[in-house]
Amino acid sequence: AILFTCIARRLGIQVDMIGLPGHLVLRFLDNNDITSSSDTFPSMEDYQFLDVFHGGRIMGFEDCQRIAASYGFEWNNNFVRRPLDPTQVFSRILNNLSNCHFHMPVLSQNHHP
C-alpha cells in the first residue's frame, strides 16, 4: 500500500491510506464521477477504494462496509473519512509483523536450518 501510494502521488494522483478493521485500502476520488456540488466537499459515495492486497481491485463504499462487517465491526463512517497518518501506518505495520511472528509455528530446539 505504501508503494502504491508513493507511485500514485508521483504521478499526481491523490490517494489516502484508509484503515478499515483488519484491512488497509487506498482511497481516491474519481473526478469523472463527482455527485456533490463543486462548492462542497465530496461525499463518501464520490470516493473509490483500491484493494492493493487483492489484485488492485477497485471497490465502492459498500465494499468497505462488507469488509468491516466480515471482521465483526458495526459500520462507522469514520473508518473511511479520515486517512491514516504516517504514525498510524507504521503502527499497523508493526502490529502485523508482531501477529505474524506470534502465529509462526515453533521450531524444535533440535531443528537447525
PDB file of C-alpha atoms in Angstrom:
ATOM      1  CA  ALA A   1       0.000   0.000   0.000  1.00  0.00           C
ATOM      2  CA  ILE A   2       2.878   2.351   0.767  1.00  0.00           C
ATOM      3  CA  LEU A   3       4.488   1.665  -2.609  1.00  0.00           C
ATOM      4  CA  PHE A   4       1.168   2.193  -4.438  1.00  0.00           C
ATOM      5  CA  THR A   5       0.690   5.477  -2.557  1.00  0.00           C
ATOM      6  CA  CYS A   6       4.180   6.731  -3.443  1.00  0.00           C
ATOM      7  CA  ILE A   7       3.767   5.860  -7.130  1.00  0.00           C
ATOM      8  CA  ALA A   8       0.297   7.428  -7.323  1.00  0.00           C
ATOM      9  CA  ARG A   9       1.481  10.628  -5.696  1.00  0.00           C
ATOM     10  CA  ARG A  10       4.488  10.762  -8.010  1.00  0.00           C
ATOM     11  CA  LEU A  11       2.017  10.582 -10.923  1.00  0.00           C
ATOM     12  CA  GLY A  12      -0.036  13.404  -9.409  1.00  0.00           C
ATOM     13  CA  ILE A  13      -2.879  11.176  -8.214  1.00  0.00           C
ATOM     14  CA  GLN A  14      -4.051  11.948  -4.690  1.00  0.00           C
ATOM     15  CA  VAL A  15      -4.615   8.779  -2.683  1.00  0.00           C
ATOM     16  CA  ASP A  16      -5.064   8.279   1.039  1.00  0.00           C
ATOM     17  CA  MET A  17      -4.428   5.184   3.116  1.00  0.00           C
ATOM     18  CA  ILE A  18      -7.603   4.163   4.888  1.00  0.00           C
ATOM     19  CA  GLY A  19      -7.519   1.785   7.839  1.00  0.00           C
ATOM     20  CA  LEU A  20     -10.550  -0.452   7.799  1.00  0.00           C
ATOM     21  CA  PRO A  21     -10.860  -3.026  10.562  1.00  0.00           C
ATOM     22  CA  GLY A  22      -8.333  -5.719   9.676  1.00  0.00           C
ATOM     23  CA  HIS A  23      -7.612  -4.300   6.245  1.00  0.00           C
ATOM     24  CA  LEU A  24      -5.939  -1.315   4.606  1.00  0.00           C
ATOM     25  CA  VAL A  25      -7.210   0.196   1.351  1.00  0.00           C
ATOM     26  CA  LEU A  26      -6.344   3.258  -0.687  1.00  0.00           C
ATOM     27  CA  ARG A  27      -8.991   5.921  -1.167  1.00  0.00           C
ATOM     28  CA  PHE A  28      -9.111   8.082  -4.258  1.00  0.00           C
ATOM     29  CA  LEU A  29     -11.540  10.497  -5.795  1.00  0.00           C
ATOM     30  CA  ASP A  30     -12.903   9.606  -9.203  1.00  0.00           C
ATOM     31  CA  ASN A  31     -13.020  13.098 -10.688  1.00  0.00           C
ATOM     32  CA  ASN A  32     -15.215  11.872 -13.544  1.00  0.00           C
ATOM     33  CA  ASP A  33     -17.973  10.749 -11.199  1.00  0.00           C
ATOM     34  CA  ILE A  34     -18.464  13.502  -8.625  1.00  0.00           C
ATOM     35  CA  THR A  35     -22.058  13.712  -7.492  1.00  0.00           C
ATOM     36  CA  SER A  36     -21.715  16.517  -4.984  1.00  0.00           C
ATOM     37  CA  SER A  37     -21.650  20.228  -5.741  1.00  0.00           C
ATOM     38  CA  SER A  38     -18.271  21.746  -6.634  1.00  0.00           C
ATOM     39  CA  ASP A  39     -18.736  24.139  -3.681  1.00  0.00           C
ATOM     40  CA  THR A  40     -18.759  21.334  -1.119  1.00  0.00           C
ATOM     41  CA  PHE A  41     -16.511  18.523  -0.070  1.00  0.00           C
ATOM     42  CA  PRO A  42     -17.011  15.224  -1.887  1.00  0.00           C
ATOM     43  CA  SER A  43     -19.428  12.782  -0.306  1.00  0.00           C
ATOM     44  CA  MET A  44     -18.304   9.304   0.701  1.00  0.00           C
ATOM     45  CA  GLU A  45     -20.036   7.935  -2.396  1.00  0.00           C
ATOM     46  CA  ASP A  46     -17.742  10.062  -4.600  1.00  0.00           C
ATOM     47  CA  TYR A  47     -14.704   8.075  -3.482  1.00  0.00           C
ATOM     48  CA  GLN A  48     -13.472   4.771  -4.749  1.00  0.00           C
ATOM     49  CA  PHE A  49     -11.142   2.423  -2.953  1.00  0.00           C
ATOM     50  CA  LEU A  50      -8.274   0.303  -4.191  1.00  0.00           C
ATOM     51  CA  ASP A  51      -7.584  -3.006  -2.506  1.00  0.00           C
ATOM     52  CA  VAL A  52      -3.872  -3.466  -3.216  1.00  0.00           C
ATOM     53  CA  PHE A  53      -3.780  -6.773  -1.324  1.00  0.00           C
ATOM     54  CA  HIS A  54      -6.354  -8.404  -3.598  1.00  0.00           C
ATOM     55  CA  GLY A  55      -5.034  -7.697  -7.073  1.00  0.00           C
ATOM     56  CA  GLY A  56      -5.745  -3.967  -7.112  1.00  0.00           C
ATOM     57  CA  ARG A  57      -9.494  -4.479  -7.027  1.00  0.00           C
ATOM     58  CA  ILE A  58     -11.495  -1.248  -7.299  1.00  0.00           C
ATOM     59  CA  MET A  59     -14.145  -1.075  -4.601  1.00  0.00           C
ATOM     60  CA  GLY A  60     -17.019   1.163  -3.644  1.00  0.00           C
ATOM     61  CA  PHE A  61     -18.245   2.412  -0.296  1.00  0.00           C
ATOM     62  CA  GLU A  62     -20.456  -0.675   0.143  1.00  0.00           C
ATOM     63  CA  ASP A  63     -17.450  -2.995  -0.307  1.00  0.00           C
ATOM     64  CA  CYS A  64     -15.724  -1.239   2.588  1.00  0.00           C
ATOM     65  CA  GLN A  65     -18.815  -1.779   4.713  1.00  0.00           C
ATOM     66  CA  ARG A  66     -18.701  -5.514   3.884  1.00  0.00           C
ATOM     67  CA  ILE A  67     -15.047  -5.738   4.894  1.00  0.00           C
ATOM     68  CA  ALA A  68     -15.781  -4.144   8.279  1.00  0.00           C
ATOM     69  CA  ALA A  69     -18.735  -6.492   8.802  1.00  0.00           C
ATOM     70  CA  SER A  70     -16.577  -9.520   7.923  1.00  0.00           C
ATOM     71  CA  TYR A  71     -14.369  -8.634  10.904  1.00  0.00           C
ATOM     72  CA  GLY A  72     -17.405  -8.277  13.172  1.00  0.00           C
ATOM     73  CA  PHE A  73     -17.465  -4.472  13.285  1.00  0.00           C
ATOM     74  CA  GLU A  74     -20.581  -2.342  13.059  1.00  0.00           C
ATOM     75  CA  TRP A  75     -20.105   0.259  10.331  1.00  0.00           C
ATOM     76  CA  ASN A  76     -18.820   3.704  11.268  1.00  0.00           C
ATOM     77  CA  ASN A  77     -18.287   6.357   8.559  1.00  0.00           C
ATOM     78  CA  ASN A  78     -15.114   7.439  10.369  1.00  0.00           C
ATOM     79  CA  PHE A  79     -13.472   4.244   9.073  1.00  0.00           C
ATOM     80  CA  VAL A  80     -13.206   5.874   5.632  1.00  0.00           C
ATOM     81  CA  ARG A  81     -13.478   9.547   6.499  1.00  0.00           C
ATOM     82  CA  ARG A  82     -10.025  10.096   7.985  1.00  0.00           C
ATOM     83  CA  PRO A  83      -6.856   8.850   6.293  1.00  0.00           C
ATOM     84  CA  LEU A  84      -4.155   7.218   8.360  1.00  0.00           C
ATOM     85  CA  ASP A  85      -1.226   9.420   9.307  1.00  0.00           C
ATOM     86  CA  PRO A  86       2.334   8.059   8.962  1.00  0.00           C
ATOM     87  CA  THR A  87       2.487   7.079  12.651  1.00  0.00           C
ATOM     88  CA  GLN A  88      -0.715   5.041  12.325  1.00  0.00           C
ATOM     89  CA  VAL A  89       0.606   3.319   9.181  1.00  0.00           C
ATOM     90  CA  PHE A  90       3.846   2.424  10.962  1.00  0.00           C
ATOM     91  CA  SER A  91       1.909   1.148  13.981  1.00  0.00           C
ATOM     92  CA  ARG A  92      -0.200  -1.123  11.753  1.00  0.00           C
ATOM     93  CA  ILE A  93       2.944  -2.471  10.069  1.00  0.00           C
ATOM     94  CA  LEU A  94       4.493  -3.297  13.445  1.00  0.00           C
ATOM     95  CA  ASN A  95       1.254  -4.873  14.642  1.00  0.00           C
ATOM     96  CA  ASN A  96       1.069  -7.061  11.516  1.00  0.00           C
ATOM     97  CA  LEU A  97       4.692  -8.158  11.929  1.00  0.00           C
ATOM     98  CA  SER A  98       4.069  -8.965  15.575  1.00  0.00           C
ATOM     99  CA  ASN A  99       0.982 -11.017  14.691  1.00  0.00           C
ATOM    100  CA  CYS A 100       2.902 -12.915  12.006  1.00  0.00           C
ATOM    101  CA  HIS A 101       5.654 -13.743  14.482  1.00  0.00           C
ATOM    102  CA  PHE A 102       3.173 -14.775  17.176  1.00  0.00           C
ATOM    103  CA  HIS A 103       1.386 -17.163  14.799  1.00  0.00           C
ATOM    104  CA  MET A 104       4.543 -18.755  13.392  1.00  0.00           C
ATOM    105  CA  PRO A 105       4.973 -22.430  14.198  1.00  0.00           C
ATOM    106  CA  VAL A 106       7.503 -23.031  16.933  1.00  0.00           C
ATOM    107  CA  LEU A 107      10.548 -24.907  15.676  1.00  0.00           C
ATOM    108  CA  SER A 108      12.028 -27.529  17.940  1.00  0.00           C
ATOM    109  CA  GLN A 109      15.372 -26.863  19.613  1.00  0.00           C
ATOM    110  CA  ASN A 110      16.917 -29.690  17.581  1.00  0.00           C
ATOM    111  CA  HIS A 111      15.994 -28.127  14.242  1.00  0.00           C
ATOM    112  CA  HIS A 112      18.898 -26.305  12.592  1.00  0.00           C
ATOM    113  CA  PRO A 113      18.415 -24.696   9.183  1.00  0.00           C
TER     114      PRO A 113
END
